[in-house]
Amino acid sequence: MSGPRESRLDGCCTVGGLATDGIDADRAWLHEAIRKVEADANRSADTHLHVFPLPPDWEIDLYLKDESVHPTGSLKHRLARSLFLYALCNGWVGSETTIIEASSGSTAVSEAYFARLLGLPFVAVMPRSTSPEKISLIEFQGGRCHLVDDPGTIYDESRRLAEETGGHYLDQFTYAERATDWRGNNNIAESIFAQLGEERFPVPTWVVVGAGTGGTSATIGRYIRYRRMDTRLCVVDPENSAFFPGWLNDDASATGAGSRIEGIGRPRVEPSFLPSVVDCMIAVPDAASIAAARWCSAVTGRTVGGSTGTALWGALHQIAAMREAGQSGSVVTLLCDGGERYTHTYYDDAWLAAQGIDIAPYLRTLEKFADTGAWHEPPA
Ligand SMILES: Cc1ncc(COP(=O)(O)O)c(C=O)c1O
């Protein structure tokens, strides 16, 4: 759909104000494409809000919004649906368009699914370090993986491929915050707050999430304000990500070496990250993220990915602070994807040793917190 526009004044033209064949065919394809994406949503159920077990006498309830149950296994199913609808309704994608995306993996898995639904070719531009499990999931959905050595080059490489193929670069990092309808339309915030309706603390004290594009935190932060709630938004960030220093120093040009926790943390402050709606940020060591992911899997019986560990660590940190302040209330965080995507990384002791990651001290923090309510972080 890129390239110079064709004049519609001769050849395929408007006659007496009515569009002729070319336009009709394009529009018919578009209508059908939108119907297919909407029908996929219509067939899907809402995701669960699980109760995470905490001692009831703490008077604090913790919930995990389980985004792993989407058809493509992660929170990114929502984003992929929004990005496709946005591109379709903007007239950026037609029946012959190759879809290109820069991704650390999970978004591409979901986008490959929607591209296949629409019969469009899909190319994921990703760092070579992306887990083999995610690469197979993208290929299983009919997508092609284009791997690059330097994670910082995925954006330019995607743009270049889009130009070369006459395709469309979806660009999640730019469009995530605006492709989602933040006022409602069953976005993740509306779903969470509706599901809390019958709980003892229906307005959470904290919602704790990570940031990959920044889209989820932007949607939740805006929704909280729009609905005039006192809930505060905490964003957790892994080691070597630019979001934390960018937020702390109000510096959109901050950079980082790149995150080991797939799906969250970025080498640059992405355009979709909205620092003004974030009330608090917590920098979480990778060993803490992985310890919390494994501990969560043991406690809940659901294996979870590394970024869920990051989010859970942040949520427990906030709960410890609430306890110290004598506060009761609720906290919500996200179960972003399942642990089966990370059996060769976060759940593999040899991988941890090769990365020089020791999770033992962080596991002790978690176990002690569950036993005694005392939160003691290992020294940095
Ligand atoms: C725990 C968690 N929270 C939030 C996100 C949000 O991602 P984004 O900023 O792209 O919406 C992710 C993405 O993987 C995540 O794993």
GROMACS .gro file of C-alpha atoms and ligand atoms in nm:
model
  396
    1MET     CA    1   0.000   0.000   0.000
    2SER     CA    2   0.302   0.229  -0.011
    3GLY     CA    3   0.428   0.416  -0.318
    4PRO     CA    4   0.275   0.700  -0.518
    5ARG     CA    5  -0.104   0.725  -0.522
    6GLU     CA    6  -0.275   0.657  -0.853
    7SER     CA    7  -0.497   0.920  -0.999
    8ARG     CA    8  -0.855   0.800  -1.004
    9LEU     CA    9  -0.954   1.055  -1.270
   10ASP     CA   10  -0.897   0.828  -1.566
   11GLY     CA   11  -0.893   0.454  -1.615
   12CYS     CA   12  -1.040   0.331  -1.287
   13CYS     CA   13  -1.230   0.647  -1.197
   14THR     CA   14  -1.526   0.789  -1.015
   15VAL     CA   15  -1.834   0.812  -1.235
   16GLY     CA   16  -2.128   1.019  -1.123
   17GLY     CA   17  -1.991   1.009  -0.767
   18LEU     CA   18  -1.990   0.628  -0.752
   19ALA     CA   19  -1.668   0.437  -0.704
   20THR     CA   20  -1.586   0.180  -0.970
   21ASP     CA   21  -1.438  -0.167  -0.955
   22GLY     CA   22  -1.085  -0.110  -0.816
   23ILE     CA   23  -1.209   0.077  -0.512
   24ASP     CA   24  -1.499  -0.162  -0.459
   25ALA     CA   25  -1.267  -0.463  -0.462
   26ASP     CA   26  -1.027  -0.300  -0.215
   27ARG     CA   27  -1.312  -0.202   0.013
   28ALA     CA   28  -1.472  -0.546  -0.005
   29TRP     CA   29  -1.139  -0.704   0.098
   30LEU     CA   30  -1.105  -0.453   0.381
   31HIS     CA   31  -1.456  -0.522   0.512
   32GLU     CA   32  -1.389  -0.893   0.509
   33ALA     CA   33  -1.049  -0.848   0.679
   34ILE     CA   34  -1.203  -0.640   0.960
   35ARG     CA   35  -1.484  -0.891   0.999
   36LYS     CA   36  -1.230  -1.172   1.040
   37VAL     CA   37  -1.036  -0.985   1.310
   38GLU     CA   38  -1.357  -0.891   1.493
   39ALA     CA   39  -1.490  -1.245   1.463
   40ASP     CA   40  -1.170  -1.376   1.623
   41ALA     CA   41  -1.233  -1.144   1.920
   42ASN     CA   42  -1.598  -1.245   1.931
   43ARG     CA   43  -1.505  -1.613   1.956
   44SER     CA   44  -1.262  -1.544   2.241
   45ALA     CA   45  -1.348  -1.532   2.611
   46ASP     CA   46  -1.213  -1.280   2.861
   47THR     CA   47  -0.892  -1.375   3.044
   48HIS     CA   48  -0.905  -1.486   3.409
   49LEU     CA   49  -0.814  -1.277   3.710
   50HIS     CA   50  -0.658  -1.535   3.946
   51VAL     CA   51  -0.619  -1.483   4.320
   52PHE     CA   52  -0.256  -1.523   4.422
   53PRO     CA   53  -0.246  -1.696   4.763
   54LEU     CA   54  -0.142  -1.463   5.047
   55PRO     CA   55  -0.217  -1.502   5.420
   56PRO     CA   56  -0.577  -1.367   5.461
   57ASP     CA   57  -0.486  -1.183   5.782
   58TRP     CA   58  -0.255  -0.955   5.582
   59GLU     CA   59  -0.574  -0.783   5.459
   60ILE     CA   60  -0.409  -0.744   5.121
   61ASP     CA   61  -0.526  -0.931   4.810
   62LEU     CA   62  -0.306  -0.997   4.509
   63TYR     CA   63  -0.443  -1.083   4.163
   64LEU     CA   64  -0.278  -1.213   3.847
   65LYS     CA   65  -0.448  -1.117   3.521
   66ASP     CA   66  -0.380  -1.428   3.316
   67GLU     CA   67  -0.297  -1.311   2.964
   68SER     CA   68  -0.138  -1.645   2.874
   69VAL     CA   69  -0.479  -1.787   2.782
   70HIS     CA   70  -0.524  -1.579   2.466
   71PRO     CA   71  -0.528  -1.787   2.142
   72THR     CA   72  -0.159  -1.701   2.082
   73GLY     CA   73  -0.052  -1.744   2.443
   74SER     CA   74   0.031  -1.392   2.559
   75LEU     CA   75  -0.079  -1.039   2.637
   76LYS     CA   76   0.047  -0.950   2.289
   77HIS     CA   77  -0.263  -1.103   2.132
   78ARG     CA   78  -0.449  -0.786   2.239
   79LEU     CA   79  -0.179  -0.563   2.092
   80ALA     CA   80  -0.161  -0.755   1.764
   81ARG     CA   81  -0.539  -0.730   1.722
   82SER     CA   82  -0.530  -0.354   1.789
   83LEU     CA   83  -0.235  -0.295   1.554
   84PHE     CA   84  -0.398  -0.487   1.269
   85LEU     CA   85  -0.729  -0.306   1.311
   86TYR     CA   86  -0.549   0.028   1.330
   87ALA     CA   87  -0.349  -0.043   1.012
   88LEU     CA   88  -0.656  -0.176   0.828
   89CYS     CA   89  -0.879   0.116   0.924
   90ASN     CA   90  -0.603   0.363   0.834
   91GLY     CA   91  -0.590   0.211   0.485
   92TRP     CA   92  -0.228   0.101   0.533
   93VAL     CA   93  -0.283  -0.267   0.457
   94GLY     CA   94  -0.444  -0.431   0.155
   95SER     CA   95  -0.489  -0.779   0.015
   96GLU     CA   96  -0.130  -0.800  -0.120
   97THR     CA   97   0.058  -0.630   0.164
   98THR     CA   98   0.352  -0.804   0.330
   99ILE     CA   99   0.339  -0.734   0.704
  100ILE     CA  100   0.671  -0.658   0.874
  101GLU     CA  101   0.732  -0.617   1.247
  102ALA     CA  102   1.022  -0.548   1.483
  103SER     CA  103   0.979  -0.765   1.790
  104SER     CA  104   1.152  -0.948   2.072
  105GLY     CA  105   0.926  -1.243   1.990
  106SER     CA  106   0.586  -1.257   2.156
  107THR     CA  107   0.426  -0.976   1.955
  108ALA     CA  108   0.545  -1.144   1.637
  109VAL     CA  109   0.386  -1.475   1.742
  110SER     CA  110   0.049  -1.300   1.777
  111GLU     CA  111   0.090  -1.092   1.461
  112ALA     CA  112   0.184  -1.398   1.256
  113TYR     CA  113  -0.149  -1.546   1.369
  114PHE     CA  114  -0.346  -1.242   1.248
  115ALA     CA  115  -0.148  -1.219   0.923
  116ARG     CA  116  -0.235  -1.581   0.852
  117LEU     CA  117  -0.600  -1.512   0.939
  118LEU     CA  118  -0.597  -1.244   0.666
  119GLY     CA  119  -0.388  -1.443   0.418
  120LEU     CA  120  -0.097  -1.195   0.428
  121PRO     CA  121   0.276  -1.276   0.429
  122PHE     CA  122   0.449  -1.192   0.760
  123VAL     CA  123   0.813  -1.122   0.842
  124ALA     CA  124   0.936  -1.083   1.202
  125VAL     CA  125   1.259  -0.887   1.246
  126MET     CA  126   1.410  -1.003   1.575
  127PRO     CA  127   1.737  -1.024   1.768
  128ARG     CA  128   1.932  -1.346   1.702
  129SER     CA  129   1.907  -1.415   2.077
  130THR     CA  130   1.527  -1.469   2.056
  131SER     CA  131   1.430  -1.802   2.212
  132PRO     CA  132   1.405  -2.096   1.969
  133GLU     CA  133   1.060  -2.170   2.114
  134LYS     CA  134   0.931  -1.831   1.994
  135ILE     CA  135   1.093  -1.869   1.652
  136SER     CA  136   0.914  -2.203   1.607
  137LEU     CA  137   0.583  -2.051   1.717
  138ILE     CA  138   0.615  -1.775   1.454
  139GLU     CA  139   0.707  -2.027   1.186
  140PHE     CA  140   0.422  -2.252   1.297
  141GLN     CA  141   0.186  -1.960   1.225
  142GLY     CA  142   0.336  -1.929   0.875
  143GLY     CA  143   0.561  -1.630   0.952
  144ARG     CA  144   0.923  -1.585   0.845
  145CYS     CA  145   1.193  -1.481   1.095
  146HIS     CA  146   1.459  -1.233   0.989
  147LEU     CA  147   1.724  -1.236   1.264
  148VAL     CA  148   1.972  -0.954   1.328
  149ASP     CA  149   2.288  -0.955   1.542
  150ASP     CA  150   2.241  -0.612   1.698
  151PRO     CA  151   1.901  -0.578   1.875
  152GLY     CA  152   1.918  -0.201   1.822
  153THR     CA  153   1.889  -0.245   1.444
  154ILE     CA  154   1.546  -0.416   1.436
  155TYR     CA  155   1.366  -0.085   1.371
  156ASP     CA  156   1.575   0.028   1.071
  157GLU     CA  157   1.587  -0.323   0.931
  158SER     CA  158   1.205  -0.347   0.948
  159ARG     CA  159   1.169  -0.011   0.772
  160ARG     CA  160   1.416  -0.120   0.505
  161LEU     CA  161   1.234  -0.450   0.445
  162ALA     CA  162   0.900  -0.272   0.422
  163GLU     CA  163   1.040  -0.037   0.156
  164GLU     CA  164   1.204  -0.321  -0.033
  165THR     CA  165   0.891  -0.539  -0.042
  166GLY     CA  166   0.635  -0.256  -0.069
  167GLY     CA  167   0.504  -0.395   0.259
  168HIS     CA  168   0.382  -0.236   0.580
  169TYR     CA  169   0.588  -0.207   0.900
  170LEU     CA  170   0.334  -0.234   1.183
  171ASP     CA  171   0.576  -0.062   1.428
  172GLN     CA  172   0.436  -0.169   1.765
  173PHE     CA  173   0.683   0.054   1.950
  174THR     CA  174   0.534   0.368   1.796
  175TYR     CA  175   0.169   0.274   1.761
  176ALA     CA  176   0.091   0.056   2.068
  177GLU     CA  177  -0.025   0.349   2.279
  178ARG     CA  178  -0.263   0.487   2.017
  179ALA     CA  179  -0.387   0.167   1.849
  180THR     CA  180  -0.561   0.059   2.172
  181ASP     CA  181  -0.883   0.235   2.271
  182TRP     CA  182  -0.778   0.348   2.621
  183ARG     CA  183  -1.128   0.462   2.725
  184GLY     CA  184  -1.275   0.113   2.708
  185ASN     CA  185  -1.385  -0.129   2.437
  186ASN     CA  186  -1.284  -0.420   2.660
  187ASN     CA  187  -0.922  -0.309   2.685
  188ILE     CA  188  -0.714  -0.475   2.958
  189ALA     CA  189  -0.785  -0.200   3.213
  190GLU     CA  190  -1.161  -0.212   3.167
  191SER     CA  191  -1.152  -0.590   3.195
  192ILE     CA  192  -0.944  -0.586   3.518
  193PHE     CA  193  -1.161  -0.325   3.691
  194ALA     CA  194  -1.485  -0.502   3.594
  195GLN     CA  195  -1.351  -0.834   3.725
  196LEU     CA  196  -1.261  -0.673   4.059
  197GLY     CA  197  -1.620  -0.551   4.099
  198GLU     CA  198  -1.726  -0.807   4.363
  199GLU     CA  199  -1.395  -0.822   4.555
  200ARG     CA  200  -1.345  -0.689   4.908
  201PHE     CA  201  -1.108  -0.421   4.773
  202PRO     CA  202  -1.251  -0.350   4.425
  203VAL     CA  203  -1.036  -0.044   4.356
  204PRO     CA  204  -0.676  -0.165   4.369
  205THR     CA  205  -0.411   0.036   4.550
  206TRP     CA  206  -0.155  -0.060   4.283
  207VAL     CA  207  -0.154  -0.203   3.935
  208VAL     CA  208   0.196  -0.333   3.859
  209VAL     CA  209   0.304  -0.401   3.499
  210GLY     CA  210   0.616  -0.416   3.284
  211ALA     CA  211   0.684  -0.213   2.973
  212GLY     CA  212   0.785  -0.352   2.635
  213THR     CA  213   0.629  -0.100   2.400
  214GLY     CA  214   0.484   0.093   2.697
  215GLY     CA  215   0.135   0.043   2.550
  216THR     CA  216  -0.013  -0.155   2.841
  217SER     CA  217   0.106   0.095   3.101
  218ALA     CA  218  -0.023   0.384   2.887
  219THR     CA  219  -0.368   0.223   2.853
  220ILE     CA  220  -0.396   0.141   3.224
  221GLY     CA  221  -0.260   0.478   3.339
  222ARG     CA  222  -0.499   0.674   3.115
  223TYR     CA  223  -0.796   0.456   3.210
  224ILE     CA  224  -0.731   0.506   3.583
  225ARG     CA  225  -0.743   0.884   3.535
  226TYR     CA  226  -1.038   0.876   3.296
  227ARG     CA  227  -1.241   0.672   3.546
  228ARG     CA  228  -1.125   0.900   3.831
  229MET     CA  229  -0.983   0.623   4.047
  230ASP     CA  230  -0.717   0.654   4.317
  231THR     CA  231  -0.530   0.348   4.193
  232ARG     CA  232  -0.164   0.406   4.126
  233LEU     CA  233   0.042   0.255   3.846
  234CYS     CA  234   0.381   0.096   3.909
  235VAL     CA  235   0.603  -0.008   3.618
  236VAL     CA  236   0.873  -0.269   3.677
  237ASP     CA  237   1.181  -0.266   3.458
  238PRO     CA  238   1.456  -0.528   3.413
  239GLU     CA  239   1.833  -0.473   3.412
  240ASN     CA  240   1.983  -0.279   3.121
  241SER     CA  241   1.655  -0.125   3.008
  242ALA     CA  242   1.624   0.242   2.913
  243PHE     CA  243   1.276   0.292   3.062
  244PHE     CA  244   1.386   0.319   3.427
  245PRO     CA  245   1.663   0.579   3.380
  246GLY     CA  246   1.444   0.757   3.122
  247TRP     CA  247   1.156   0.790   3.370
  248LEU     CA  248   1.377   0.875   3.668
  249ASN     CA  249   1.565   1.154   3.490
  250ASP     CA  250   1.281   1.259   3.261
  251ASP     CA  251   1.512   1.180   2.971
  252ALA     CA  252   1.350   1.036   2.658
  253SER     CA  253   1.695   0.987   2.505
  254ALA     CA  254   1.812   0.742   2.775
  255THR     CA  255   1.955   0.414   2.646
  256GLY     CA  256   2.035   0.069   2.786
  257ALA     CA  257   2.232  -0.232   2.670
  258GLY     CA  258   1.912  -0.437   2.621
  259SER     CA  259   1.705  -0.666   2.841
  260ARG     CA  260   1.745  -1.038   2.908
  261ILE     CA  261   1.382  -1.059   3.021
  262GLU     CA  262   1.195  -1.119   2.697
  263GLY     CA  263   0.897  -0.895   2.628
  264ILE     CA  264   0.992  -0.612   2.864
  265GLY     CA  265   1.275  -0.362   2.895
  266ARG     CA  266   1.413  -0.191   2.586
  267PRO     CA  267   1.747  -0.044   2.473
  268ARG     CA  268   1.573   0.291   2.411
  269VAL     CA  269   1.272   0.473   2.562
  270GLU     CA  270   1.006   0.366   2.314
  271PRO     CA  271   0.768   0.631   2.173
  272SER     CA  272   0.467   0.441   2.316
  273PHE     CA  273   0.595   0.474   2.675
  274LEU     CA  274   0.405   0.750   2.855
  275PRO     CA  275   0.608   0.846   3.166
  276SER     CA  276   0.350   1.099   3.288
  277VAL     CA  277   0.095   0.828   3.383
  278VAL     CA  278   0.347   0.619   3.579
  279ASP     CA  279   0.342   0.683   3.956
  280CYS     CA  280   0.635   0.464   4.050
  281MET     CA  281   0.903   0.254   3.881
  282ILE     CA  282   1.102  -0.035   4.025
  283ALA     CA  283   1.426  -0.162   3.871
  284VAL     CA  284   1.424  -0.540   3.916
  285PRO     CA  285   1.743  -0.751   3.896
  286ASP     CA  286   1.716  -1.034   3.640
  287ALA     CA  287   1.792  -1.290   3.913
  288ALA     CA  288   1.489  -1.159   4.107
  289SER     CA  289   1.267  -1.183   3.797
  290ILE     CA  290   1.368  -1.543   3.730
  291ALA     CA  291   1.347  -1.644   4.097
  292ALA     CA  292   0.996  -1.494   4.115
  293ALA     CA  293   0.890  -1.668   3.791
  294ARG     CA  294   1.001  -2.007   3.923
  295TRP     CA  295   0.855  -1.942   4.266
  296CYS     CA  296   0.523  -1.831   4.111
  297SER     CA  297   0.513  -2.152   3.909
  298ALA     CA  298   0.569  -2.358   4.225
  299VAL     CA  299   0.313  -2.166   4.435
  300THR     CA  300   0.034  -2.141   4.176
  301GLY     CA  301   0.096  -2.453   3.966
  302ARG     CA  302   0.109  -2.238   3.650
  303THR     CA  303   0.446  -2.203   3.484
  304VAL     CA  304   0.502  -1.841   3.393
  305GLY     CA  305   0.752  -1.645   3.182
  306GLY     CA  306   1.032  -1.422   3.307
  307SER     CA  307   0.843  -1.093   3.273
  308THR     CA  308   0.567  -1.227   3.497
  309GLY     CA  309   0.842  -1.284   3.754
  310THR     CA  310   0.953  -0.921   3.717
  311ALA     CA  311   0.595  -0.803   3.766
  312LEU     CA  312   0.533  -1.035   4.063
  313TRP     CA  313   0.855  -0.923   4.232
  314GLY     CA  314   0.739  -0.560   4.197
  315ALA     CA  315   0.389  -0.642   4.321
  316LEU     CA  316   0.527  -0.818   4.632
  317HIS     CA  317   0.762  -0.528   4.694
  318GLN     CA  318   0.461  -0.291   4.694
  319ILE     CA  319   0.267  -0.527   4.921
  320ALA     CA  320   0.559  -0.530   5.168
  321ALA     CA  321   0.550  -0.148   5.168
  322MET     CA  322   0.171  -0.149   5.223
  323ARG     CA  323   0.215  -0.385   5.518
  324GLU     CA  324   0.482  -0.167   5.666
  325ALA     CA  325   0.249   0.133   5.637
  326GLY     CA  326  -0.038  -0.067   5.795
  327GLN     CA  327  -0.246  -0.040   5.476
  328SER     CA  328  -0.502  -0.292   5.353
  329GLY     CA  329  -0.617  -0.314   4.988
  330SER     CA  330  -0.555  -0.498   4.666
  331VAL     CA  331  -0.279  -0.519   4.407
  332VAL     CA  332  -0.309  -0.643   4.049
  333THR     CA  333  -0.033  -0.764   3.823
  334LEU     CA  334  -0.005  -0.951   3.494
  335LEU     CA  335   0.068  -1.310   3.404
  336CYS     CA  336   0.196  -1.218   3.061
  337ASP     CA  337   0.282  -1.558   2.914
  338GLY     CA  338   0.349  -1.917   3.014
  339GLY     CA  339   0.684  -2.068   3.113
  340GLU     CA  340   0.684  -2.331   2.836
  341ARG     CA  341   0.833  -2.068   2.603
  342TYR     CA  342   1.139  -2.044   2.828
  343THR     CA  343   1.236  -2.402   2.912
  344HIS     CA  344   1.579  -2.350   2.749
  345THR     CA  345   1.642  -2.020   2.925
  346TYR     CA  346   1.485  -1.916   3.258
  347TYR     CA  347   1.394  -2.272   3.357
  348ASP     CA  348   1.732  -2.417   3.258
  349ASP     CA  349   1.997  -2.417   3.535
  350ALA     CA  350   2.279  -2.449   3.281
  351TRP     CA  351   2.155  -2.135   3.102
  352LEU     CA  352   2.143  -1.948   3.434
  353ALA     CA  353   2.499  -2.056   3.518
  354ALA     CA  354   2.623  -1.953   3.172
  355GLN     CA  355   2.462  -1.611   3.222
  356GLY     CA  356   2.619  -1.581   3.571
  357ILE     CA  357   2.276  -1.551   3.735
  358ASP     CA  358   2.232  -1.675   4.093
  359ILE     CA  359   1.866  -1.684   4.190
  360ALA     CA  360   1.916  -1.846   4.535
  361PRO     CA  361   1.926  -1.524   4.746
  362TYR     CA  362   1.611  -1.393   4.573
  363LEU     CA  363   1.429  -1.721   4.628
  364ARG     CA  364   1.511  -1.688   4.998
  365THR     CA  365   1.360  -1.336   4.999
  366LEU     CA  366   1.038  -1.471   4.848
  367GLU     CA  367   1.011  -1.775   5.073
  368LYS     CA  368   1.079  -1.568   5.384
  369PHE     CA  369   0.822  -1.310   5.279
  370ALA     CA  370   0.556  -1.578   5.232
  371ASP     CA  371   0.643  -1.731   5.573
  372THR     CA  372   0.692  -1.426   5.790
  373GLY     CA  373   0.576  -1.120   5.593
  374ALA     CA  374   0.925  -0.970   5.625
  375TRP     CA  375   1.077  -0.841   5.301
  376HIS     CA  376   1.457  -0.843   5.290
  377GLU     CA  377   1.614  -0.789   4.949
  378PRO     CA  378   1.963  -0.926   4.888
  379PRO     CA  379   2.222  -0.648   4.867
  380ALA     CA  380   2.262  -0.522   4.508
  381LIG     C1  381   0.452  -0.848   3.283
  381LIG     C2  382   0.430  -0.761   3.164
  381LIG     N1  383   0.366  -0.645   3.181
  381LIG     C3  384   0.346  -0.565   3.077
  381LIG     C4  385   0.391  -0.596   2.950
  381LIG     C5  386   0.357  -0.492   2.852
  381LIG     O1  387   0.404  -0.482   2.731
  381LIG     P1  388   0.376  -0.350   2.648
  381LIG     O2  389   0.449  -0.238   2.716
  381LIG     O3  390   0.434  -0.382   2.514
  381LIG     O4  391   0.231  -0.325   2.643
  381LIG     C6  392   0.455  -0.716   2.927
  381LIG     C7  393   0.502  -0.755   2.794
  381LIG     O5  394   0.551  -0.861   2.768
  381LIG     C8  395   0.477  -0.800   3.037
  381LIG     O6  396   0.540  -0.917   3.021
   0.00000   0.00000   0.00000
